[in-house]
Coordinates of N, CA and C in Angstrom, one line a residue:
M1 N 100.4 160.0 199.4 CA 100.5 161.2 198.5 C 99.4 161.1 197.4
K2 N 98.7 162.1 197.3 CA 97.6 162.2 196.3 C 98.2 162.4 194.9
I3 N 97.8 161.6 193.9 CA 98.2 161.8 192.5 C 97.2 162.5 191.8
N4 N 97.5 163.6 191.1 CA 96.5 164.3 190.3 C 96.3 163.7 188.9
Q5 N 95.2 164.2 188.3 CA 94.9 163.6 187.0 C 95.9 163.8 185.9
E6 N 96.6 165.0 186.0 CA 97.6 165.2 185.0 C 98.8 164.3 185.1
E7 N 99.1 163.9 186.3 CA 100.2 162.9 186.6 C 99.8 161.6 186.0
L8 N 98.5 161.2 186.1 CA 98.1 159.9 185.6 C 98.2 159.9 184.0
K9 N 97.8 161.1 183.4 CA 97.9 161.2 182.0 C 99.4 161.1 181.6
K10 N 100.3 161.7 182.3 CA 101.7 161.7 182.0 C 102.2 160.3 182.1
A11 N 101.8 159.6 183.1 CA 102.3 158.2 183.3 C 101.8 157.3 182.1
A12 N 100.6 157.5 181.7 CA 100.1 156.7 180.5 C 100.8 157.0 179.2
G13 N 101.0 158.3 179.0 CA 101.6 158.8 177.8 C 103.1 158.3 177.7
E14 N 103.8 158.4 178.8 CA 105.2 158.0 178.8 C 105.3 156.5 178.7
A15 N 104.4 155.7 179.3 CA 104.4 154.3 179.2 C 104.3 153.8 177.8
S16 N 103.6 154.5 176.9 CA 103.3 154.0 175.6 C 104.6 154.0 174.7
I17 N 105.7 154.7 175.2 CA 106.9 154.8 174.4 C 107.6 153.5 174.3
K18 N 107.3 152.5 175.2 CA 107.9 151.2 175.1 C 107.5 150.4 173.9
Y19 N 106.4 150.9 173.2 CA 105.9 150.2 172.0 C 106.4 150.9 170.8
V20 N 107.3 151.8 170.9 CA 107.9 152.5 169.8 C 109.2 151.9 169.5
E21 N 109.4 151.7 168.2 CA 110.7 151.1 167.7 C 111.3 152.0 166.6
D22 N 112.6 151.9 166.5 CA 113.3 152.7 165.4 C 112.7 152.4 164.0
G23 N 112.5 153.4 163.3 CA 112.0 153.3 161.9 C 110.5 153.3 161.7
M24 N 109.8 153.4 162.9 CA 108.4 153.3 162.8 C 107.8 154.6 162.2
K25 N 106.6 154.5 161.6 CA 105.8 155.6 161.2 C 104.6 155.6 162.2
I26 N 104.4 156.7 162.9 CA 103.5 156.7 164.0 C 102.4 157.7 163.8
G27 N 101.2 157.3 164.0 CA 100.0 158.2 164.0 C 100.0 158.9 165.4
L28 N 100.0 160.2 165.4 CA 100.0 161.0 166.7 C 98.6 161.6 166.9
G29 N 98.0 161.1 168.0 CA 96.6 161.5 168.3 C 96.6 163.0 168.8
S30 N 95.5 163.3 169.5 CA 95.3 164.7 170.0 C 94.9 164.6 171.4
G31 N 95.1 165.7 172.1 CA 94.6 165.8 173.5 C 95.7 165.9 174.5
S32 N 95.3 166.1 175.7 CA 96.2 166.4 176.8 C 97.1 165.2 177.2
T33 N 96.6 164.0 177.0 CA 97.4 162.8 177.3 C 98.4 162.6 176.2
V34 N 98.1 162.9 175.0 CA 99.0 162.7 173.9 C 100.1 163.7 174.0
Y35 N 99.9 164.9 174.6 CA 100.9 165.8 174.8 C 102.2 165.2 175.5
W36 N 101.9 164.3 176.5 CA 103.0 163.7 177.2 C 103.7 162.6 176.4
L37 N 102.9 162.0 175.5 CA 103.5 161.0 174.5 C 104.5 161.8 173.7
I38 N 104.1 163.0 173.2 CA 105.0 163.7 172.3 C 106.2 164.2 173.0
Q39 N 106.1 164.6 174.3 CA 107.3 165.0 175.0 C 108.3 163.8 175.1
A40 N 107.7 162.6 175.4 CA 108.5 161.4 175.5 C 109.2 161.1 174.1
L41 N 108.4 161.3 173.0 CA 109.0 161.0 171.7 C 110.1 162.0 171.4
G42 N 110.0 163.3 171.9 CA 111.0 164.2 171.7 C 112.3 163.8 172.4
Q43 N 112.2 163.2 173.6 CA 113.4 162.7 174.3 C 113.9 161.5 173.5
Y44 N 113.0 160.7 173.0 CA 113.5 159.5 172.2 C 114.3 159.9 171.0
I45 N 113.9 161.0 170.4 CA 114.7 161.5 169.2 C 116.0 162.1 169.7
K46 N 116.0 162.8 170.8 CA 117.3 163.4 171.3 C 118.3 162.3 171.7
D47 N 117.7 161.1 172.1 CA 118.6 160.0 172.5 C 119.0 159.2 171.3
G48 N 118.7 159.6 170.1 CA 119.2 158.9 168.9 C 118.1 158.1 168.2
G49 N 116.9 158.0 168.7 CA 115.8 157.3 168.0 C 115.4 157.9 166.7
K50 N 114.9 157.1 165.8 CA 114.5 157.6 164.5 C 113.1 157.1 164.2
I51 N 112.1 158.0 164.2 CA 110.8 157.7 163.9 C 110.2 158.9 163.1
E52 N 109.1 158.7 162.5 CA 108.3 159.8 161.8 C 106.9 159.7 162.2
G53 N 106.2 160.9 162.4 CA 104.8 160.9 162.8 C 103.9 161.6 161.9
I54 N 102.7 161.2 161.9 CA 101.6 162.0 161.2 C 100.6 162.5 162.2
P55 N 100.5 163.8 162.4 CA 99.7 164.4 163.4 C 98.2 164.4 163.0
S56 N 97.3 164.3 164.0 CA 95.9 164.3 163.8 C 95.2 165.7 163.9
S57 N 96.0 166.6 164.3 CA 95.4 168.0 164.5 C 96.5 169.0 164.4
E58 N 96.1 170.3 164.2 CA 97.1 171.4 164.1 C 97.8 171.6 165.4
Q59 N 97.1 171.3 166.5 CA 97.7 171.5 167.8 C 98.8 170.4 168.0
T60 N 98.5 169.2 167.6 CA 99.5 168.1 167.7 C 100.7 168.4 166.8
Q61 N 100.5 169.0 165.7 CA 101.6 169.3 164.8 C 102.5 170.4 165.4
R62 N 101.9 171.3 166.1 CA 102.7 172.3 166.8 C 103.5 171.7 167.9
W63 N 102.8 170.8 168.7 CA 103.6 170.2 169.8 C 104.7 169.4 169.3
A64 N 104.5 168.6 168.2 CA 105.6 167.8 167.6 C 106.8 168.7 167.1
A65 N 106.4 169.8 166.5 CA 107.5 170.7 166.0 C 108.3 171.2 167.2
E66 N 107.6 171.6 168.3 CA 108.3 172.1 169.5 C 109.2 171.1 170.1
A67 N 108.8 169.8 170.1 CA 109.5 168.7 170.7 C 110.6 168.1 169.8
G68 N 110.6 168.6 168.6 CA 111.6 168.0 167.6 C 111.3 166.7 167.0
V69 N 110.0 166.3 167.0 CA 109.5 165.1 166.4 C 109.3 165.2 164.9
P70 N 110.1 164.5 164.1 CA 110.0 164.6 162.6 C 108.6 164.1 162.2
L71 N 108.0 164.9 161.2 CA 106.7 164.5 160.7 C 106.8 164.2 159.2
T72 N 105.8 163.4 158.8 CA 105.6 163.0 157.4 C 104.1 163.2 157.0
T73 N 103.8 162.7 155.8 CA 102.4 162.8 155.3 C 102.0 161.5 154.7
F74 N 100.7 161.4 154.4 CA 100.2 160.2 153.8 C 100.5 160.2 152.3
S75 N 101.1 161.3 151.8 CA 101.6 161.2 150.4 C 102.8 160.4 150.3
K76 N 103.5 160.2 151.4 CA 104.7 159.5 151.5 C 104.6 158.1 152.2
V77 N 103.6 158.0 153.0 CA 103.4 156.8 153.9 C 102.0 156.2 153.6
E78 N 102.0 154.9 153.3 CA 100.7 154.3 153.0 C 100.0 153.7 154.2
Q79 N 100.9 153.2 155.1 CA 100.4 152.6 156.3 C 101.3 153.0 157.5
L80 N 100.6 153.1 158.7 CA 101.3 153.5 159.9 C 101.6 152.2 160.7
D81 N 102.7 152.1 161.4 CA 103.0 151.0 162.2 C 102.1 151.0 163.5
V82 N 101.9 152.1 164.0 CA 101.1 152.2 165.2 C 100.6 153.7 165.3
T83 N 99.3 153.8 165.8 CA 98.8 155.1 166.2 C 98.6 155.1 167.7
I84 N 99.0 156.1 168.3 CA 98.8 156.3 169.8 C 97.9 157.5 170.0
D85 N 96.8 157.4 170.7 CA 95.9 158.4 170.9 C 95.2 158.3 172.2
G86 N 94.5 159.4 172.6 CA 93.7 159.4 173.8 C 92.2 159.0 173.6
A87 N 91.4 159.2 174.6 CA 90.0 158.9 174.4 C 89.2 159.6 175.5
D88 N 88.0 159.9 175.3 CA 87.1 160.5 176.3 C 86.4 159.5 177.1
E89 N 86.1 158.3 176.5 CA 85.5 157.2 177.2 C 86.1 155.9 176.6
V90 N 86.3 154.9 177.5 CA 86.7 153.5 177.1 C 85.8 152.6 177.9
D91 N 85.1 151.7 177.2 CA 84.3 150.7 177.9 C 85.1 149.4 178.1
K92 N 84.4 148.4 178.7 CA 85.1 147.1 178.9 C 85.5 146.3 177.7
N93 N 84.8 146.6 176.6 CA 85.1 146.0 175.3 C 86.1 146.8 174.4
L94 N 86.7 147.8 175.0 CA 87.6 148.7 174.3 C 86.9 149.5 173.2
Q95 N 85.6 149.7 173.3 CA 84.9 150.6 172.4 C 85.2 152.1 173.0
L96 N 85.2 153.0 172.1 CA 85.7 154.4 172.5 C 84.7 155.5 172.1
I97 N 84.7 156.5 172.9 CA 84.2 157.8 172.4 C 85.4 158.8 172.4
K98 N 85.5 159.4 171.2 CA 86.6 160.4 171.1 C 86.0 161.7 170.4
G99 N 86.8 162.7 170.4 CA 86.4 163.9 169.7 C 86.2 165.1 170.6
G100 N 86.4 164.9 171.9 CA 86.2 166.1 172.8 C 87.1 167.3 172.5
G101 N 88.2 167.0 171.8 CA 89.1 168.1 171.4 C 88.8 168.6 170.0
G102 N 87.8 167.9 169.3 CA 87.4 168.3 168.0 C 88.2 167.7 166.8
A103 N 89.1 166.7 167.1 CA 89.9 166.2 166.0 C 89.4 164.8 165.6
L104 N 88.2 164.4 165.8 CA 87.8 163.0 165.6 C 87.9 162.5 164.2
F105 N 87.7 163.3 163.2 CA 87.8 162.9 161.8 C 89.2 162.5 161.5
R106 N 90.2 163.3 161.8 CA 91.6 163.0 161.5 C 92.1 161.9 162.4
E107 N 91.6 161.9 163.6 CA 92.0 160.8 164.5 C 91.5 159.5 164.0
K108 N 90.4 159.4 163.4 CA 89.9 158.1 162.9 C 90.7 157.7 161.6
I109 N 91.1 158.7 160.8 CA 91.9 158.4 159.7 C 93.3 157.7 160.1
I110 N 93.9 158.3 161.1 CA 95.2 157.7 161.5 C 95.0 156.4 162.2
A111 N 93.9 156.3 162.9 CA 93.6 155.0 163.6 C 93.4 153.9 162.6
A112 N 92.6 154.2 161.5 CA 92.3 153.2 160.5 C 93.5 152.8 159.7
A113 N 94.5 153.7 159.6 CA 95.7 153.5 158.8 C 96.8 152.8 159.5
A114 N 96.6 152.5 160.8 CA 97.6 151.9 161.6 C 97.4 150.4 161.7
K115 N 98.6 149.6 161.8 CA 98.5 148.2 162.1 C 98.0 148.0 163.5
T116 N 98.3 148.9 164.4 CA 97.9 148.8 165.8 C 97.5 150.1 166.4
L117 N 96.4 150.1 167.1 CA 95.9 151.3 167.8 C 96.1 151.2 169.3
I118 N 96.9 152.1 169.9 CA 97.1 152.1 171.3 C 96.4 153.3 171.9
I119 N 95.6 153.2 172.9 CA 94.9 154.3 173.5 C 95.5 154.5 174.9
I120 N 95.7 155.8 175.2 CA 96.3 156.2 176.5 C 95.4 157.1 177.2
V121 N 95.0 156.7 178.4 CA 94.0 157.5 179.2 C 94.3 157.4 180.7
D122 N 93.7 158.3 181.4 CA 93.8 158.2 182.9 C 92.5 157.4 183.3
E123 N 92.5 157.0 184.6 CA 91.5 156.1 185.0 C 90.1 156.7 185.0
T124 N 89.9 158.0 184.9 CA 88.6 158.6 184.9 C 87.9 158.3 183.6
K125 N 88.6 157.9 182.6 CA 88.0 157.7 181.2 C 87.4 156.3 181.1
K126 N 87.7 155.4 182.0 CA 87.1 154.0 182.0 C 85.7 154.0 182.5
V127 N 84.8 153.5 181.7 CA 83.3 153.4 182.0 C 82.8 152.0 181.8
K128 N 81.7 151.7 182.4 CA 81.0 150.5 182.2 C 80.3 150.5 180.8
Q129 N 79.7 151.6 180.5 CA 79.0 151.7 179.3 C 79.2 153.1 178.7
L130 N 79.4 153.2 177.4 CA 79.5 154.5 176.7 C 78.3 155.4 176.8
G131 N 78.5 156.7 176.8 CA 77.3 157.6 176.7 C 77.3 158.7 177.8
R132 N 78.0 158.6 178.8 CA 78.0 159.6 179.8 C 78.6 160.9 179.2
F133 N 79.7 160.7 178.4 CA 80.3 161.8 177.7 C 79.5 162.1 176.4
P134 N 79.1 163.3 176.2 CA 78.4 163.6 174.9 C 79.1 163.2 173.7
L135 N 78.5 162.5 172.8 CA 79.1 162.0 171.6 C 79.3 163.1 170.6
P136 N 80.6 163.4 170.2 CA 80.8 164.4 169.2 C 80.5 163.8 167.8
V137 N 79.8 164.6 167.0 CA 79.6 164.2 165.6 C 79.9 165.4 164.7
E138 N 80.9 165.1 163.8 CA 81.3 166.2 162.9 C 80.3 166.2 161.7
V139 N 79.8 167.4 161.4 CA 78.8 167.6 160.4 C 79.2 168.7 159.4
L140 N 78.6 168.7 158.2 CA 78.8 169.8 157.3 C 78.0 171.0 157.8
P141 N 78.6 172.2 157.7 CA 77.9 173.4 158.1 C 76.6 173.6 157.4
F142 N 76.5 173.3 156.1 CA 75.3 173.6 155.3 C 74.2 172.6 155.8
G143 N 73.1 173.1 156.2 CA 72.0 172.3 156.6 C 72.2 171.5 157.9
W144 N 73.1 172.1 158.7 CA 73.4 171.3 160.0 C 72.2 171.2 160.9
E145 N 71.2 172.1 160.7 CA 70.0 172.0 161.5 C 69.2 170.8 161.2
V146 N 69.2 170.5 159.9 CA 68.5 169.3 159.4 C 69.2 168.0 159.9
T147 N 70.5 168.0 159.8 CA 71.3 166.9 160.3 C 71.1 166.7 161.8
A148 N 71.1 167.8 162.6 CA 70.8 167.7 164.0 C 69.5 167.1 164.3
N149 N 68.5 167.5 163.6 CA 67.1 167.0 163.8 C 67.0 165.5 163.6
R150 N 67.7 165.0 162.6 CA 67.7 163.6 162.3 C 68.5 162.8 163.3
I151 N 69.5 163.4 163.9 CA 70.2 162.8 165.0 C 69.3 162.7 166.2
S152 N 68.5 163.7 166.4 CA 67.7 163.7 167.6 C 66.6 162.6 167.5
K153 N 66.3 162.1 166.3 CA 65.3 161.0 166.2 C 65.9 159.7 166.5
L154 N 67.3 159.7 166.7 CA 67.9 158.4 167.2 C 68.0 158.4 168.7
G155 N 67.5 159.5 169.3 CA 67.6 159.5 170.8 C 68.6 160.4 171.4
G156 N 69.4 161.0 170.5 CA 70.4 162.0 171.1 C 69.9 163.4 171.1
K157 N 70.5 164.2 172.0 CA 70.2 165.6 172.1 C 71.4 166.4 171.6
P158 N 71.4 166.8 170.3 CA 72.6 167.5 169.7 C 72.6 168.9 170.2
E159 N 73.8 169.3 170.5 CA 74.1 170.7 170.8 C 75.3 171.2 170.0
L160 N 75.1 172.3 169.3 CA 76.1 172.8 168.4 C 77.3 173.3 169.3
R161 N 78.5 172.8 169.0 CA 79.6 173.2 169.8 C 80.0 174.7 169.5
K162 N 80.3 175.4 170.6 CA 80.8 176.8 170.5 C 82.0 177.0 171.3
K163 N 82.8 178.0 170.9 CA 84.0 178.3 171.6 C 84.1 179.8 171.7
D164 N 84.3 180.4 172.9 CA 84.4 181.8 173.1 C 83.2 182.6 172.4
G165 N 82.0 181.9 172.5 CA 80.8 182.6 172.0 C 80.6 182.4 170.5
D166 N 81.5 181.8 169.8 CA 81.4 181.6 168.3 C 81.2 180.1 168.0
I167 N 80.7 179.8 166.9 CA 80.5 178.4 166.5 C 81.9 177.8 166.3
Y168 N 82.2 176.7 166.9 CA 83.4 176.0 166.8 C 83.5 175.3 165.4
R169 N 84.7 175.4 164.8 CA 84.9 174.7 163.6 C 86.1 173.8 163.7
S170 N 86.0 172.6 163.2 CA 87.1 171.6 163.3 C 88.2 172.1 162.3
D171 N 89.4 171.4 162.4 CA 90.5 171.7 161.5 C 90.1 171.5 160.0
N172 N 89.0 170.8 159.8 CA 88.5 170.6 158.5 C 87.4 171.6 158.1
G173 N 87.1 172.6 159.0 CA 86.2 173.6 158.6 C 84.7 173.2 158.9
N174 N 84.5 172.1 159.5 CA 83.1 171.6 159.8 C 82.7 172.0 161.2
Y175 N 81.4 171.8 161.4 CA 80.8 172.0 162.8 C 80.8 170.7 163.5
I176 N 80.7 170.8 164.8 CA 80.6 169.6 165.7 C 79.3 169.7 166.5
L177 N 78.5 168.6 166.5 CA 77.4 168.5 167.4 C 77.7 167.6 168.5
D178 N 77.6 168.0 169.8 CA 77.8 167.2 170.9 C 76.5 166.6 171.3
C179 N 76.4 165.3 171.1 CA 75.1 164.6 171.3 C 75.0 163.8 172.5
S180 N 74.1 164.2 173.4 CA 73.9 163.6 174.7 C 72.9 162.4 174.5
F181 N 73.4 161.2 174.9 CA 72.5 160.0 174.9 C 72.5 159.5 176.4
S182 N 71.4 159.0 176.8 CA 71.4 158.5 178.2 C 72.4 157.4 178.4
Y183 N 72.5 156.6 177.4 CA 73.5 155.5 177.3 C 73.6 155.0 175.9
I184 N 74.6 154.4 175.5 CA 74.8 153.8 174.2 C 74.8 152.3 174.3
A185 N 73.7 151.7 174.0 CA 73.5 150.2 174.2 C 74.4 149.4 173.2
D186 N 74.4 149.9 172.0 CA 75.2 149.2 171.0 C 75.9 150.2 170.1
P187 N 77.2 150.4 170.4 CA 78.0 151.4 169.7 C 78.0 151.2 168.2
A188 N 78.1 149.9 167.8 CA 78.2 149.6 166.3 C 76.9 150.0 165.6
I189 N 75.8 149.7 166.2 CA 74.5 150.0 165.5 C 74.4 151.5 165.4
L190 N 74.7 152.3 166.5 CA 74.5 153.7 166.5 C 75.5 154.3 165.5
E191 N 76.7 153.8 165.5 CA 77.7 154.3 164.5 C 77.1 154.2 163.1
S192 N 76.6 153.1 162.7 CA 76.0 152.8 161.4 C 74.8 153.8 161.1
Q193 N 74.0 153.9 162.1 CA 72.8 154.8 161.9 C 73.2 156.3 161.7
L194 N 74.2 156.7 162.5 CA 74.7 158.1 162.3 C 75.3 158.3 161.0
K195 N 76.1 157.4 160.5 CA 76.9 157.5 159.3 C 75.9 157.5 158.1
N196 N 74.7 157.0 158.3 CA 73.7 156.9 157.2 C 72.9 158.2 157.1
I197 N 73.2 159.2 158.0 CA 72.5 160.5 157.9 C 73.3 161.4 157.0
V198 N 72.6 161.9 156.0 CA 73.3 162.9 155.1 C 73.7 164.1 155.8
G199 N 74.9 164.5 155.7 CA 75.5 165.7 156.4 C 76.4 165.3 157.5
V200 N 76.4 164.0 157.9 CA 77.3 163.6 158.9 C 78.6 163.2 158.3
V201 N 79.7 163.9 158.7 CA 81.0 163.6 158.2 C 81.7 162.4 158.9
E202 N 81.7 162.5 160.2 CA 82.3 161.4 161.0 C 81.7 161.5 162.4
T203 N 81.8 160.3 163.1 CA 81.3 160.3 164.5 C 82.5 160.0 165.4
G204 N 82.3 160.3 166.7 CA 83.3 160.0 167.7 C 83.3 158.6 168.2
L205 N 82.5 157.8 167.7 CA 82.5 156.4 168.1 C 83.6 155.6 167.3
F206 N 84.5 155.0 168.1 CA 85.6 154.2 167.5 C 85.3 152.8 167.9
V207 N 84.6 152.1 167.0 CA 84.1 150.7 167.2 C 85.1 149.7 166.7
N208 N 85.5 148.8 167.6 CA 86.4 147.6 167.3 C 87.7 148.1 166.6
M209 N 88.2 149.2 167.1 CA 89.5 149.8 166.5 C 90.7 149.6 167.5
A210 N 90.4 149.8 168.8 CA 91.5 149.8 169.7 C 92.1 148.4 170.0
D211 N 93.4 148.2 169.9 CA 94.0 147.0 170.2 C 94.5 146.9 171.7
K212 N 94.9 148.0 172.2 CA 95.5 148.1 173.6 C 95.1 149.4 174.2
V213 N 94.8 149.4 175.5 CA 94.5 150.6 176.3 C 95.5 150.6 177.5
I214 N 96.2 151.7 177.6 CA 97.1 151.9 178.7 C 96.4 152.9 179.6
V215 N 96.2 152.5 180.9 CA 95.4 153.4 181.8 C 96.3 153.8 182.9
G216 N 96.5 155.1 183.1 CA 97.2 155.7 184.3 C 96.3 155.7 185.5
K217 N 96.6 154.9 186.5 CA 95.8 154.8 187.7 C 96.6 155.2 188.9
S218 N 95.9 155.6 190.0 CA 96.5 156.1 191.2 C 97.4 155.0 191.8
D219 N 97.0 153.7 191.5 CA 97.8 152.6 192.1 C 98.8 152.0 191.1
G220 N 99.0 152.7 190.0 CA 99.9 152.1 189.0 C 99.3 152.0 187.6
L221 N 100.0 151.5 186.6 CA 99.5 151.4 185.3 C 98.7 150.1 185.0
E222 N 97.7 150.2 184.2 CA 96.9 149.0 183.8 C 97.0 149.0 182.2
V223 N 97.4 147.8 181.7 CA 97.4 147.6 180.3 C 96.4 146.6 179.9
I224 N 95.4 147.0 179.1 CA 94.3 146.1 178.7 C 94.5 145.7 177.2
E225 N 94.5 144.4 176.9 CA 94.6 144.0 175.5 C 93.3 143.6 175.0
K226 N 93.0 143.9 173.7 CA 91.8 143.4 173.1 C 91.7 141.9 173.0
N227 N 92.7 141.3 172.4 CA 92.9 139.9 172.4 C 94.3 139.6 171.9
C228 N 94.6 138.4 171.8 CA 96.0 138.0 171.4 C 96.0 137.3 170.1
E229 N 95.2 137.7 169.2 CA 95.1 137.1 167.8 C 95.7 138.1 166.8
G230 N 96.3 137.6 165.8 CA 96.9 138.5 164.8 C 98.2 139.2 165.2
G231 N 98.6 140.2 164.4 CA 99.9 140.8 164.6 C 99.9 141.7 165.8
R232 N 101.0 141.8 166.5 CA 101.1 142.6 167.7 C 102.5 143.2 167.7
L233 N 102.7 144.3 168.4 CA 104.0 144.9 168.5 C 105.0 144.0 169.2
K234 N 106.3 144.2 169.0 CA 107.3 143.3 169.6 C 107.2 143.2 171.1
N235 N 106.9 144.3 171.8 CA 107.0 144.4 173.2 C 105.6 144.1 173.8
S236 N 104.6 143.7 173.0 CA 103.3 143.4 173.5 C 103.3 142.0 174.2
P237 N 102.4 141.9 175.3 CA 102.3 140.6 176.0 C 101.8 139.5 175.0
C238 N 101.2 139.9 173.9 CA 100.7 138.9 172.9 C 101.8 138.3 172.0
S239 N 103.0 138.9 172.1 CA 104.1 138.5 171.2 C 104.6 137.1 171.6

């Protein structure tokens, strides 16, 4: 029986619920795979579980409200126990490209605020080297042309994201440049170079941030750990 991509996303999203414990404060990522996480969290709440989430996008906030997942804010929570999010690409070193849905800035905030970052993807998102997926870069609208020109000098080909014929704006009101690179040899170096460009708000490179990746595959789930040093969740193989 052929398994479609949506079923693989669902499997990965639902599998991540095993790392959720009562009382946790959870960063809720964005995207189609996270949708299935939120559905699972909704059932967890119905079964008596108690957690609170911080959403990374307005879409995620709507999904959480529909599923009955309680939300909180950073005015009440200083640190998250875990953030669970998707990705557009994951390489063998667990470096990521994110931002296909336009929420990269807020996604990076909740990732950085968490003790543990878990990424949930289907098998099509695993790559040998980052760069096949155009790298999203969030930029200020003012002078975006200058910013794009400077990005192009790093080897990328920036294209202003549009939706329904209009310029796309992030939830923060900024523009997004989708930058095509033939490949990204060193994500950390490129991240640093991009962040040094005036006008760049944030990039979709998530370097050395992921602790665990759950991959939905046609032959079952694959769980990849970054390493087994430092703190880990109770149900992690590293415990």
